[in-house]
XYZ file of N, CA and C in Angstrom:
867
model
N 7.674 -30.017 -0.244
C 6.735 -29.605 0.819
C 6.589 -28.129 0.827
N 5.247 -27.494 0.894
C 5.111 -26.083 0.949
C 5.747 -25.562 2.116
N 6.069 -24.542 2.214
C 6.386 -23.724 3.389
C 5.187 -22.813 3.797
N 4.720 -22.952 5.082
C 3.459 -22.142 5.663
C 3.716 -20.740 5.182
N 2.576 -20.226 4.563
C 2.684 -18.797 4.175
C 1.923 -17.989 5.275
N 2.260 -17.044 5.385
C 1.573 -15.853 6.224
C 1.171 -14.676 5.144
N -0.285 -14.658 5.051
C -0.798 -13.602 4.177
C -1.677 -12.740 4.966
N -2.184 -11.619 4.277
C -3.094 -10.593 4.850
C -3.845 -10.087 3.793
N -5.051 -9.603 4.551
C -6.034 -8.933 3.797
C -6.123 -7.550 4.444
N -5.880 -6.389 3.624
C -5.760 -5.166 4.408
C -6.505 -4.046 3.643
N -7.786 -4.085 3.668
C -8.930 -3.045 3.475
C -8.722 -1.802 4.162
N -9.110 -0.689 3.487
C -9.368 0.316 4.125
C -10.891 0.522 4.413
N -11.202 1.095 5.811
C -12.543 1.079 6.132
C -13.410 2.437 5.656
N -13.275 2.648 4.330
C -13.849 4.093 3.931
C -14.946 3.847 3.144
N -15.453 2.399 3.117
C -16.739 2.079 2.446
C -16.915 0.609 2.516
N -17.858 -0.126 2.025
C -18.335 -1.382 2.036
C -17.434 -2.299 1.141
N -17.192 -3.540 1.375
C -16.289 -4.325 0.416
C -17.302 -4.587 -0.816
N -16.509 -4.694 -1.991
C -17.287 -5.137 -3.301
C -16.541 -6.564 -3.842
N -17.172 -6.867 -4.888
C -16.521 -8.328 -5.370
C -14.900 -7.997 -5.643
N -14.373 -6.897 -5.762
C -12.905 -6.991 -6.062
C -12.170 -7.276 -4.702
N -12.842 -6.654 -3.720
C -12.398 -6.965 -2.207
C -12.226 -8.334 -1.960
N -13.540 -9.086 -2.413
C -13.782 -10.351 -2.224
C -12.718 -11.130 -2.757
N -12.363 -11.080 -4.131
C -11.450 -11.656 -4.734
C -10.075 -11.708 -4.079
N -9.884 -10.571 -3.703
C -8.386 -10.431 -2.971
C -8.386 -11.172 -1.710
N -9.343 -11.005 -0.856
C -9.475 -11.753 0.252
C -9.552 -13.144 0.110
N -10.203 -13.861 -0.700
C -10.231 -15.179 -1.035
C -8.833 -15.788 -1.433
N -8.107 -15.081 -2.407
C -6.957 -15.445 -2.965
C -5.858 -15.475 -1.655
N -5.849 -14.387 -0.695
C -5.086 -14.388 0.324
C -5.113 -15.542 1.251
N -6.527 -15.742 1.548
C -7.097 -16.826 2.530
C -6.508 -18.263 2.114
N -6.761 -18.400 0.522
C -6.490 -19.839 0.107
C -4.843 -20.022 0.195
N -4.202 -18.941 -0.298
C -2.682 -19.087 -0.264
C -2.168 -19.364 1.154
N -2.911 -18.896 2.203
C -2.385 -19.309 3.643
C -2.967 -20.692 4.005
N -4.187 -21.122 3.779
C -4.665 -22.273 4.178
C -3.966 -23.707 3.419
N -3.811 -23.175 1.958
C -3.246 -24.396 1.262
C -1.931 -24.791 1.610
N -1.210 -23.898 2.297
C 0.325 -24.259 2.884
C 0.322 -24.440 4.390
N -0.937 -24.389 5.036
C -1.075 -24.636 6.683
C -0.482 -23.213 7.216
N -0.608 -22.150 6.609
C -0.301 -21.063 7.271
C -1.244 -20.138 8.129
N -0.888 -18.721 8.143
C -1.738 -17.897 8.678
C -2.421 -16.840 7.871
N -3.610 -16.569 8.028
C -4.340 -15.512 7.261
C -4.757 -14.504 8.442
N -4.022 -13.356 7.805
C -4.275 -11.991 8.962
C -5.311 -11.050 8.208
N -6.041 -10.324 8.995
C -6.677 -9.129 8.471
C -6.092 -7.950 9.369
N -5.854 -6.710 8.411
C -5.178 -5.359 8.799
C -6.170 -4.529 8.256
N -6.820 -3.591 9.293
C -7.292 -2.269 8.775
C -6.449 -1.202 8.576
N -6.434 -0.801 7.199
C -5.483 0.295 6.853
C -6.213 1.614 6.976
N -6.497 1.899 8.365
C -7.273 3.058 8.742
C -6.428 4.311 9.112
N -5.417 4.741 8.262
C -4.609 5.727 8.700
C -5.235 7.093 8.441
N -6.151 7.039 7.402
C -6.912 8.260 7.190
C -8.144 8.321 8.151
N -8.057 8.944 9.184
C -9.087 9.086 10.308
C -10.200 9.868 9.778
N -9.989 10.800 8.897
C -11.064 11.405 8.366
C -12.062 10.962 7.451
N -11.672 9.694 6.588
C -12.343 9.028 5.904
C -12.884 7.582 6.282
N -12.111 7.183 7.225
C -12.211 5.855 7.667
C -13.325 5.840 8.759
N -14.357 5.066 8.673
C -15.254 4.760 9.746
C -15.502 3.533 10.423
N -15.850 3.567 11.815
C -16.112 2.214 12.452
C -17.039 1.390 11.958
N -17.958 1.907 11.421
C -19.166 1.238 10.952
C -18.747 0.308 9.700
N -17.816 0.809 8.714
C -17.296 0.174 7.720
C -16.282 -0.858 8.090
N -15.683 -0.623 9.179
C -14.632 -1.791 9.584
C -15.497 -2.844 10.138
N -16.652 -2.654 10.856
C -17.472 -3.635 11.298
C -18.060 -4.416 10.176
N -18.639 -3.709 9.133
C -19.247 -4.250 7.937
C -18.206 -5.178 7.079
N -16.861 -4.856 6.993
C -15.943 -5.404 6.440
C -15.684 -7.025 7.183
N -15.789 -6.843 8.369
C -15.469 -8.234 9.140
C -16.816 -9.078 8.980
N -18.008 -8.358 8.982
C -19.193 -9.175 8.781
C -19.127 -9.941 7.425
N -18.536 -9.100 6.405
C -18.605 -9.736 5.110
C -17.683 -10.924 5.069
N -16.478 -10.660 5.632
C -15.497 -11.730 5.717
C -15.972 -13.023 6.452
N -16.662 -12.882 7.461
C -17.159 -13.922 8.205
C -18.316 -14.643 7.074
N -19.157 -13.772 6.632
C -20.175 -14.398 5.697
C -19.672 -15.147 4.588
N -18.225 -14.560 3.986
C -17.705 -15.513 3.035
C -17.158 -16.863 3.491
N -17.068 -17.001 4.788
C -16.484 -18.153 5.260
C -14.978 -18.050 5.750
N -14.369 -16.750 5.630
C -13.029 -16.361 5.958
C -12.858 -16.188 7.526
N -11.737 -16.820 7.996
C -11.482 -16.524 9.491
C -9.903 -16.445 9.597
N -9.582 -15.468 10.430
C -8.322 -14.854 10.626
C -7.707 -15.540 11.895
N -6.412 -15.712 11.823
C -5.574 -16.311 12.962
C -5.172 -15.540 13.956
N -5.226 -14.222 13.986
C -4.868 -13.283 15.050
C -5.772 -12.066 15.020
N -6.003 -11.572 16.231
C -6.683 -10.300 16.415
C -6.520 -9.396 15.113
N -7.464 -8.673 14.647
C -7.492 -7.726 13.598
C -6.340 -6.529 14.040
N -5.555 -6.322 13.047
C -4.581 -5.275 13.397
C -5.139 -4.003 12.674
N -4.972 -2.883 13.410
C -5.590 -1.613 13.207
C -4.295 -0.666 13.107
N -4.110 -0.091 11.957
C -3.018 0.816 11.608
C -3.052 1.979 12.727
N -4.401 2.591 12.794
C -4.652 3.814 13.771
C -4.119 3.499 15.061
N -3.767 2.261 15.460
C -3.271 2.153 16.984
C -1.776 1.672 16.792
N -1.063 1.995 15.750
C 0.329 1.783 15.498
C 1.363 2.831 15.286
N 0.815 3.964 15.483
C 1.620 5.085 15.148
C 2.888 5.173 15.777
N 3.144 4.679 16.936
C 4.469 4.761 17.591
C 5.517 3.756 16.899
N 4.991 2.782 16.445
C 5.805 2.109 15.526
C 6.380 2.601 14.276
N 5.526 3.404 13.537
C 5.588 3.958 12.361
C 6.628 5.183 12.382
N 6.229 5.797 13.612
C 7.156 7.108 13.993
C 8.640 6.694 14.150
N 8.728 5.496 14.939
C 10.135 5.059 15.129
C 10.861 5.024 13.751
N 10.321 4.345 12.871
C 10.757 3.909 11.448
C 11.115 5.309 10.803
N 10.220 6.279 10.842
C 10.315 7.488 10.229
C 11.498 8.166 10.885
N 11.664 8.184 12.153
C 12.721 8.887 12.708
C 14.168 8.341 12.331
N 14.072 6.871 12.164
C 15.197 6.435 11.818
C 15.830 6.882 10.533
N 14.991 6.999 9.642
C 15.232 7.653 8.136
C 15.744 9.060 8.352
N 15.049 9.784 9.272
C 15.264 11.262 9.319
C 16.612 11.466 9.887
N 17.007 10.779 10.793
C 18.273 10.842 11.600
C 19.449 10.573 10.643
N 19.131 9.703 9.597
C 20.176 9.562 8.625
C 20.232 10.553 7.426
N 19.337 11.657 7.491
C 19.221 12.711 6.413
C 18.618 12.146 5.350
N 17.715 11.253 5.306
C 17.156 10.686 3.947
C 15.686 11.146 3.765
N 15.503 12.188 4.758
C 14.077 12.590 4.646
C 13.962 14.114 4.833
N 13.084 14.625 3.931
C 13.175 16.360 4.009
C 11.827 16.737 3.964
N 11.776 18.170 4.555
C 10.532 18.696 4.610
C 9.976 19.285 3.116
N 8.768 19.003 2.919
C 8.177 19.376 1.527
C 7.006 20.515 1.835
N 7.041 21.789 1.519
C 6.100 22.747 1.866
C 5.286 22.932 0.635
N 5.291 22.168 -0.256
C 4.465 22.356 -1.709
C 3.009 21.916 -1.282
N 2.095 22.611 -1.949
C 0.674 22.122 -1.879
C 0.398 21.556 -3.229
N -0.579 20.661 -3.631
C -0.901 20.157 -4.759
C -1.037 21.342 -5.885
N -1.465 22.259 -5.551
C -1.511 23.432 -6.481
C -0.193 23.994 -7.020
N 0.657 24.005 -6.080
C 2.111 24.467 -6.519
C 2.903 23.336 -7.277
N 2.694 22.157 -6.734
C 3.094 21.089 -7.532
C 2.749 21.025 -8.993
N 1.320 21.228 -9.135
C 0.792 20.919 -10.508
C 1.215 22.203 -11.308
N 1.447 23.519 -10.892
C 1.884 24.561 -11.565
C 3.391 24.369 -12.102
N 4.046 23.851 -10.923
C 5.533 23.765 -11.443
C 5.708 22.501 -12.496
N 4.984 21.502 -12.435
C 5.123 20.358 -13.524
C 4.633 21.070 -14.558
N 3.313 21.858 -14.756
C 2.837 22.560 -16.017
C 4.100 23.239 -16.677
N 4.902 23.909 -15.808
C 6.108 24.732 -16.241
C 7.332 24.042 -16.797
N 7.382 22.745 -16.466
C 8.477 21.978 -16.778
C 8.370 21.638 -18.531
N 9.543 21.740 -19.271
C 9.515 21.157 -20.545
C 9.305 19.661 -20.493
N 10.079 18.853 -19.458
C 10.031 17.510 -19.477
C 9.663 17.161 -18.054
N 8.567 17.158 -17.457
C 8.432 16.702 -16.166
C 8.722 15.086 -15.978
N 9.290 14.687 -14.939
C 9.482 13.361 -14.356
C 8.337 12.680 -14.427
N 8.101 11.547 -15.091
C 6.910 10.745 -15.296
C 7.294 9.394 -14.550
N 5.977 8.759 -13.698
C 5.878 7.524 -13.265
C 4.701 6.749 -13.934
N 4.504 5.585 -13.494
C 3.331 4.854 -14.077
C 2.052 5.432 -14.110
N 1.799 6.268 -13.180
C 0.344 6.988 -13.132
C 0.527 8.476 -13.525
N 1.518 9.083 -14.082
C 1.643 10.411 -14.494
C 2.645 10.911 -13.743
N 2.714 12.663 -14.006
C 3.929 13.302 -13.583
C 4.173 12.824 -12.060
N 5.427 12.879 -11.827
C 6.031 12.621 -10.363
C 6.320 14.246 -9.745
N 6.446 14.056 -8.627
C 6.821 15.284 -7.807
C 8.234 15.783 -8.346
N 8.328 17.007 -8.817
C 9.600 17.448 -9.353
C 10.757 17.680 -8.446
N 10.605 17.437 -7.183
C 11.941 17.809 -6.079
C 12.109 19.285 -5.811
N 11.017 19.987 -5.968
C 10.993 21.320 -5.618
C 11.762 21.570 -4.203
N 11.267 21.137 -3.305
C 11.854 21.503 -1.822
C 13.084 20.496 -1.515
N 13.361 19.732 -2.433
C 14.740 18.960 -2.018
C 15.741 19.793 -2.250
N 15.618 20.900 -3.030
C 16.752 21.717 -3.470
C 16.852 22.878 -2.403
N 15.993 23.138 -1.518
C 15.973 24.194 -0.542
C 17.464 24.019 0.322
N 17.803 24.938 0.772
C 19.160 25.137 1.642
C 18.810 24.723 3.187
N 19.605 24.345 3.838
C 19.368 24.234 5.359
C 18.635 25.289 5.868
N 19.100 26.367 5.707
C 18.576 27.718 6.152
C 17.307 28.015 5.788
N 16.888 27.707 4.632
C 15.726 27.945 4.051
C 14.647 27.035 4.586
N 15.041 25.867 4.798
C 14.203 24.901 5.354
C 13.766 25.321 6.971
N 14.845 25.761 7.798
C 14.767 26.110 8.912
C 13.942 27.346 9.222
N 13.903 28.154 8.131
C 13.131 29.306 8.064
C 11.568 29.098 8.144
N 11.510 28.312 6.977
C 10.202 27.759 6.792
C 9.535 27.020 7.888
N 10.252 26.062 8.426
C 9.811 25.353 9.834
C 9.527 26.489 10.994
N 10.288 27.291 11.061
C 10.378 28.117 12.366
C 8.898 29.036 12.143
N 8.493 29.170 10.757
C 7.204 30.011 10.738
C 6.057 29.052 10.842
N 6.306 27.961 11.053
C 5.073 27.007 11.136
C 4.543 26.490 9.829
N 5.175 26.616 8.898
C 4.599 26.277 7.549
C 4.201 24.882 7.464
N 2.983 24.390 6.913
C 2.452 23.302 6.980
C 3.538 22.311 5.708
N 3.666 21.270 6.247
C 4.874 20.391 5.367
C 4.316 18.942 5.568
N 4.878 18.220 4.302
C 4.948 16.846 4.459
C 6.418 16.471 4.733
N 6.644 15.301 4.786
C 7.942 14.641 4.756
C 8.141 13.618 3.596
N 9.189 13.889 2.811
C 9.295 13.012 1.728
C 10.812 12.311 1.782
N 10.847 11.075 1.280
C 12.092 10.573 1.250
C 12.797 10.918 0.004
N 14.319 11.292 0.328
C 15.075 11.721 -0.880
C 15.627 10.448 -1.636
N 14.873 10.046 -2.577
C 15.120 8.730 -3.250
C 16.394 8.545 -3.733
N 16.936 9.806 -4.412
C 18.231 9.668 -5.046
C 19.291 9.502 -3.889
N 19.146 10.159 -2.838
C 20.274 9.962 -1.821
C 20.141 8.500 -1.108
N 18.792 8.207 -0.917
C 18.546 6.889 -0.217
C 19.275 5.688 -1.056
N 19.087 5.788 -2.359
C 19.614 4.834 -3.236
C 21.234 4.769 -3.182
N 21.895 5.998 -2.960
C 23.306 6.085 -2.876
C 23.749 5.293 -1.615
N 22.886 5.514 -0.761
C 23.425 4.911 0.846
C 23.419 3.321 0.883
N 22.703 2.874 -0.117
C 22.413 1.356 -0.245
C 23.750 0.578 -0.572
N 24.107 -0.530 0.215
C 25.156 -1.316 -0.412
C 24.994 -1.592 -1.912
N 26.180 -1.910 -2.575
C 26.317 -2.316 -3.776
C 25.394 -3.383 -4.356
N 24.737 -3.269 -5.423
C 23.999 -4.734 -5.943
C 22.616 -4.338 -5.976
N 22.042 -4.959 -6.962
C 20.562 -4.729 -7.246
C 19.731 -5.075 -6.245
N 18.523 -4.151 -6.010
C 17.317 -4.597 -5.214
C 16.552 -5.518 -5.958
N 16.027 -6.432 -5.348
C 15.167 -7.438 -6.138
C 13.978 -7.749 -5.315
N 13.164 -8.356 -5.897
C 11.822 -8.773 -5.157
C 11.202 -10.093 -6.067
N 10.768 -10.926 -5.394
C 10.213 -12.122 -6.101
C 8.629 -12.005 -6.365
N 8.246 -11.949 -7.650
C 6.989 -12.031 -7.969
C 6.491 -13.373 -8.463
N 5.614 -13.974 -7.532
C 5.077 -15.291 -7.740
C 3.826 -15.347 -8.612
N 3.273 -14.240 -8.837
C 2.112 -14.201 -9.597
C 2.499 -13.568 -11.030
N 1.759 -12.309 -11.453
C 2.003 -11.714 -12.677
C 1.851 -10.205 -12.488
N 2.730 -9.402 -12.787
C 2.389 -7.995 -12.688
C 1.765 -7.695 -13.975
N 1.219 -6.334 -14.201
C 0.316 -5.975 -14.970
C 0.823 -6.196 -16.494
N 2.136 -6.156 -16.770
C 2.664 -6.336 -18.068
C 3.369 -7.871 -18.158
N 2.756 -8.621 -17.303
C 3.290 -10.033 -17.522
C 4.593 -10.177 -16.626
N 5.056 -9.231 -15.718
C 6.258 -9.367 -14.975
C 6.199 -10.611 -13.982
N 7.217 -11.500 -13.974
C 7.173 -12.716 -12.972
C 8.720 -13.141 -12.592
N 8.593 -13.760 -11.462
C 10.083 -14.278 -11.182
C 10.799 -13.127 -10.380
N 12.029 -13.285 -10.521
C 12.765 -12.250 -9.664
C 12.985 -11.011 -10.339
N 12.376 -10.011 -9.748
C 12.294 -8.571 -10.493
C 13.394 -7.534 -9.749
N 13.956 -6.925 -10.670
C 14.827 -5.972 -10.353
C 14.026 -4.668 -9.861
N 14.197 -4.296 -8.698
C 13.253 -3.109 -8.397
C 13.826 -1.694 -8.798
N 12.918 -0.744 -9.200
C 13.300 0.480 -9.683
C 12.739 1.337 -8.520
N 13.613 1.663 -7.542
C 13.407 2.435 -6.395
C 12.770 3.823 -6.664
N 13.188 4.357 -7.819
C 12.834 5.854 -8.157
C 11.291 5.779 -9.087
N 10.796 4.602 -9.012
C 9.536 4.554 -9.958
C 8.572 5.531 -9.583
N 8.407 5.885 -8.344
C 7.225 6.622 -7.867
C 7.809 8.151 -7.405
N 9.189 8.295 -7.557
C 9.581 9.628 -7.282
C 10.037 9.664 -5.743
N 10.136 11.029 -5.142
C 10.161 11.220 -3.777
C 8.938 10.976 -3.086
N 8.734 9.769 -2.341
C 7.725 9.340 -1.617
C 7.397 10.295 -0.486
N 6.067 10.502 -0.320
C 5.744 11.168 1.161
C 5.642 10.083 1.996
N 6.390 10.239 3.123
C 6.448 9.142 4.195
C 5.717 9.766 5.423
N 5.619 11.125 5.511
C 4.899 11.504 6.768
C 4.130 12.798 6.348
N 2.808 12.782 6.929
C 1.941 13.962 6.696
C 1.282 14.245 8.026
N 1.023 15.799 8.057
C 0.419 16.201 9.215
C -0.976 15.429 9.617
N -1.751 15.473 8.446
C -3.199 14.837 8.660
C -3.118 13.431 8.972
N -2.328 12.686 8.380
C -2.269 11.124 8.579
C -1.131 10.547 9.467
N -0.153 11.402 9.820
C 0.999 10.946 10.476
C 1.996 10.392 9.680
N 1.781 9.211 9.146
C 2.617 8.702 8.127
C 1.791 8.058 6.939
N 2.423 7.833 5.922
C 1.895 7.368 4.591
C 1.708 5.772 4.514
N 0.896 5.553 3.453
C 0.880 4.189 3.205
C 1.919 3.335 3.101
N 2.832 3.826 2.285
C 4.140 3.052 1.857
C 4.927 2.689 3.131
N 5.133 3.676 3.963
C 5.902 3.406 5.079
C 5.199 2.337 6.193
N 3.984 2.588 6.233
C 3.116 1.793 7.422
C 3.051 0.257 6.935
N 2.845 0.130 5.413
C 2.734 -1.010 4.989
C 3.912 -1.939 5.198
N 5.229 -1.402 4.826
C 6.177 -2.322 4.959
C 6.763 -2.392 6.423
N 6.425 -1.739 7.356
C 6.629 -1.942 8.855
C 5.599 -2.859 9.242
N 4.187 -2.882 8.837
C 3.416 -3.860 9.280
C 3.652 -5.192 8.851
N 3.999 -5.248 7.475
C 4.238 -6.691 7.030
C 5.448 -7.391 7.531
N 6.437 -6.555 8.014
C 7.604 -7.030 8.776
C 7.117 -7.386 10.293
N 6.308 -6.622 10.920
C 5.958 -6.681 12.248
C 5.127 -7.816 12.376
N 4.122 -8.414 11.286
C 3.465 -9.382 11.560
C 3.851 -10.578 10.980
N 5.129 -10.580 10.271
C 5.702 -11.635 9.696
C 4.884 -12.269 8.298
N 4.391 -11.279 7.632
C 3.989 -11.538 6.354
C 4.893 -12.099 5.462
N 4.873 -13.295 4.863
C 5.711 -13.960 3.924
C 5.374 -13.849 2.465
N 3.830 -13.523 2.276
C 3.323 -13.461 0.763
C 2.399 -12.293 0.783
N 2.939 -11.444 0.136
C 1.766 -10.389 -0.176
C 1.053 -10.541 -1.279
N -0.292 -10.646 -1.313
C -1.187 -10.838 -2.340
C -2.000 -9.555 -2.611
N -1.998 -9.089 -3.611
C -2.839 -7.835 -3.966
C -2.948 -7.568 -5.281
N -3.652 -6.283 -5.825
C -4.063 -6.114 -7.207
C -2.959 -5.587 -7.982
N -3.247 -5.777 -9.315
C -2.189 -5.067 -10.274
C -1.875 -3.541 -9.904
N -2.933 -2.911 -9.468
C -2.787 -1.560 -9.028
C -1.785 -1.014 -8.363
N -1.351 -2.161 -7.411
C -0.156 -1.799 -6.348
C 1.095 -2.465 -6.818
N 1.095 -2.842 -7.907
C 2.467 -3.513 -8.420
C 3.530 -2.425 -8.371
N 3.214 -1.374 -8.915
C 4.300 -0.303 -8.959
C 4.849 0.162 -7.619
N 4.164 -0.077 -6.652
C 4.410 0.199 -5.078
C 5.362 -0.804 -4.579
N 5.527 -1.979 -5.162
C 6.416 -2.824 -4.560
C 7.691 -2.352 -4.852
N 8.202 -1.325 -5.819
C 9.489 -1.030 -6.083
C 9.961 -0.137 -5.107
N 9.241 1.111 -4.622
C 9.798 1.724 -3.666
C 9.845 1.177 -2.159
N 8.821 0.268 -2.010
C 8.640 -0.510 -0.806
C 9.859 -1.241 -0.708
N 10.282 -1.832 -1.687
C 11.391 -2.685 -1.550
C 12.770 -2.015 -1.048
N 12.957 -0.621 -1.559
C 13.831 0.177 -1.037
C 13.616 0.510 0.514
N 12.522 0.759 0.983
C 12.175 0.974 2.195
C 12.501 -0.282 3.255
N 12.109 -1.362 2.854
C 12.515 -2.555 3.388
C 14.067 -2.561 3.519
N 15.014 -2.187 2.530
C 16.346 -2.198 2.646
C 16.939 -1.295 3.538
N 16.360 0.040 3.431
C 16.769 1.079 4.364
C 16.523 0.737 5.850
N 15.552 0.182 6.095
C 15.041 -0.296 7.475
C 15.537 -1.556 7.939
N 16.269 -2.307 7.244
C 16.595 -3.520 7.588
C 15.607 -4.605 7.812
N 14.417 -4.507 7.048
C 13.209 -5.453 7.124
C 13.269 -6.542 6.144
N 12.692 -7.793 6.685
C 12.798 -8.893 5.852
C 11.768 -8.606 4.737
N 12.212 -9.280 3.435
C 11.417 -9.049 2.371
C 10.528 -10.178 1.841
N 9.212 -9.847 1.915
C 8.178 -10.921 1.590
C 8.263 -11.089 0.086
N 7.525 -12.120 -0.291
C 7.320 -12.480 -1.845
C 6.012 -11.820 -1.988
N 5.834 -11.404 -3.449
C 4.477 -10.844 -3.824
C 3.888 -11.751 -4.702
N 2.496 -11.409 -4.799
C 1.631 -12.353 -5.701
C 0.614 -11.341 -6.189
N 0.780 -10.363 -7.238
C -0.118 -9.580 -7.783
C -1.133 -10.378 -8.732
N -2.136 -9.779 -8.544
C -3.460 -10.257 -9.475
C -4.099 -9.388 -10.397
N -4.698 -9.810 -11.376
C -5.647 -8.792 -12.066
C -6.704 -8.219 -11.243
N -7.326 -7.303 -11.505
C -8.390 -6.481 -10.805
C -9.743 -7.018 -11.442
N -10.734 -7.121 -10.529
C -12.162 -7.333 -10.930
C -12.671 -6.215 -11.537
N -13.170 -6.255 -12.814
C -13.932 -5.073 -13.452
C -15.475 -5.403 -13.629
N -16.110 -3.928 -14.026
C -17.391 -4.333 -14.349
C -17.765 -4.623 -15.696
N -18.845 -4.528 -16.156
C -19.351 -4.731 -17.527
C -18.744 -3.804 -18.610
N -18.128 -2.575 -18.256
C -17.660 -1.605 -18.947
C -16.241 -1.845 -19.087
N -15.683 -2.700 -18.235
C -14.235 -2.948 -18.328
C -13.678 -2.001 -17.371
N -14.327 -1.208 -16.482
C -13.759 -0.384 -15.411
C -13.521 -0.939 -14.232
N -12.387 -0.969 -13.379
C -12.336 -1.345 -11.949
C -13.313 -1.059 -10.989
N -13.746 -2.047 -10.384
C -14.841 -1.765 -9.269
C -14.369 -0.609 -8.385
N -15.382 0.101 -7.851
C -15.230 1.252 -7.071
C -16.272 1.073 -6.039
N -15.882 1.716 -4.557
C -16.725 1.449 -3.526
C -18.174 2.186 -3.678
N -18.062 3.084 -4.780
C -19.298 3.955 -4.888
C -20.533 3.112 -5.624
N -19.923 1.921 -6.189
C -20.881 1.123 -7.075
C -21.577 0.262 -6.054
N -22.657 0.779 -5.589
C -23.526 0.172 -4.438
C -23.954 -1.362 -4.797
N -24.445 -1.309 -6.091
C -24.743 -2.526 -6.678
C -23.860 -3.745 -6.501
N -22.724 -3.503 -6.606
C -21.636 -4.538 -6.420
C -21.093 -4.737 -5.135
N -21.653 -4.354 -4.229
C -20.881 -4.319 -2.801
C -21.654 -6.035 -2.436
N -20.630 -6.405 -1.340
C -21.044 -7.781 -0.935
C -22.367 -7.988 -0.090
N -22.475 -6.464 0.402
C -23.827 -6.573 1.340
C -25.090 -6.438 0.334
N -24.884 -5.696 -0.795
C -26.056 -5.698 -1.642
C -26.281 -7.092 -2.487
N -25.354 -7.659 -2.710
C -25.339 -9.006 -3.241
C -25.926 -10.120 -2.295
N -25.587 -9.908 -1.099
C -26.076 -10.921 -0.071
C -27.422 -10.646 0.142
N -28.019 -9.220 0.066
C -29.415 -9.090 0.380
C -30.145 -9.488 -0.868
N -29.542 -9.459 -2.107
C -30.109 -9.833 -3.215
C -30.343 -11.516 -3.386
N -29.670 -12.221 -2.337
C -29.910 -13.567 -2.284
C -28.796 -14.475 -2.814
N -27.722 -13.737 -3.109
C -26.503 -14.702 -3.628
C -25.798 -15.293 -2.275
N -25.427 -16.428 -2.411
C -24.531 -17.314 -1.533
C -23.114 -17.017 -1.549
N -22.476 -17.425 -0.535
C -20.769 -17.373 -0.830
C -20.402 -18.140 -1.721
N -21.004 -19.328 -1.974
C -20.568 -20.402 -2.980
C -20.802 -19.595 -4.367
N -21.791 -18.824 -4.713
C -22.021 -18.191 -5.820
C -21.005 -17.030 -6.142
N -20.626 -16.468 -5.191
C -19.702 -15.230 -5.322
C -18.432 -16.022 -5.774
N -17.880 -17.158 -5.022
C -16.756 -17.663 -5.318
C -16.732 -18.291 -7.016
N -17.916 -18.701 -7.348
C -18.089 -19.300 -8.752
C -17.963 -17.979 -9.688
N -18.457 -16.848 -9.280
C -18.660 -15.726 -10.089
C -17.186 -15.298 -10.445
N -16.306 -15.357 -9.388
C -15.043 -14.934 -9.447
C -14.050 -15.900 -9.982
N -14.492 -17.108 -10.427
C -13.663 -18.042 -10.931
C -12.703 -18.755 -9.937
N -13.491 -18.793 -8.641
C -12.622 -19.477 -7.419
C -13.538 -20.569 -6.823
N -14.715 -20.834 -7.660
C -15.363 -22.079 -6.981
C -15.296 -23.604 -7.692
């Protein structure tokens, strides 16, 4: 007998949904319904400068049109900063977070000057410039009111963990065919930004807090977020949070083989609906009919 799964679809309301979003939402919905579980919708609207209420409304309209219904009120990250701040403060108290005063420009220049810059799956990683500042140097910069982000000291965080490998279960396949019990690589993305003046907290911190708080048992999402599971597994361990299982899936691509983007208006669900397509045709086009 299947265990009821709690899944979630978590779009950012920065634009309309496209076929790639529909695929992700349908997979999450099916995983919940097939096991008699719960399907949740979460608006990842941390970036209040880019997220718009009209897009949030449009997203819910598109989901209703697809025939997807959620089992709890829509969760909005913009209303949950107290929860995230508590988690960030917990890490800060343990000395696992440090202020980073680098701009994108200074980071780029430092990386360019390194003979062998640290590399992640998507390119060079933050080289740890501000991690090496002394306590007095940090205090002086903070006293000056210098703009800064808050980064997780990955190396120190890993040292603080109990002995034993960090693992997560991949029930689908990663981009290179990874499946089953995966040994997490916490340092894969370097010293993550956890707090920012403009956003409050980062995606990585908010998502692990939300998944735990909402009881999400199965995270379904695209291959583009597979690498994020590694440091997120570290955050779950540091914060004492339950660990969901993961099911990563291929991305929907256009005729040129490029992943769909919100700027491609012709591929939005609203445009396809206006062109006369039905939800059943959408499902068949995505191989889910």
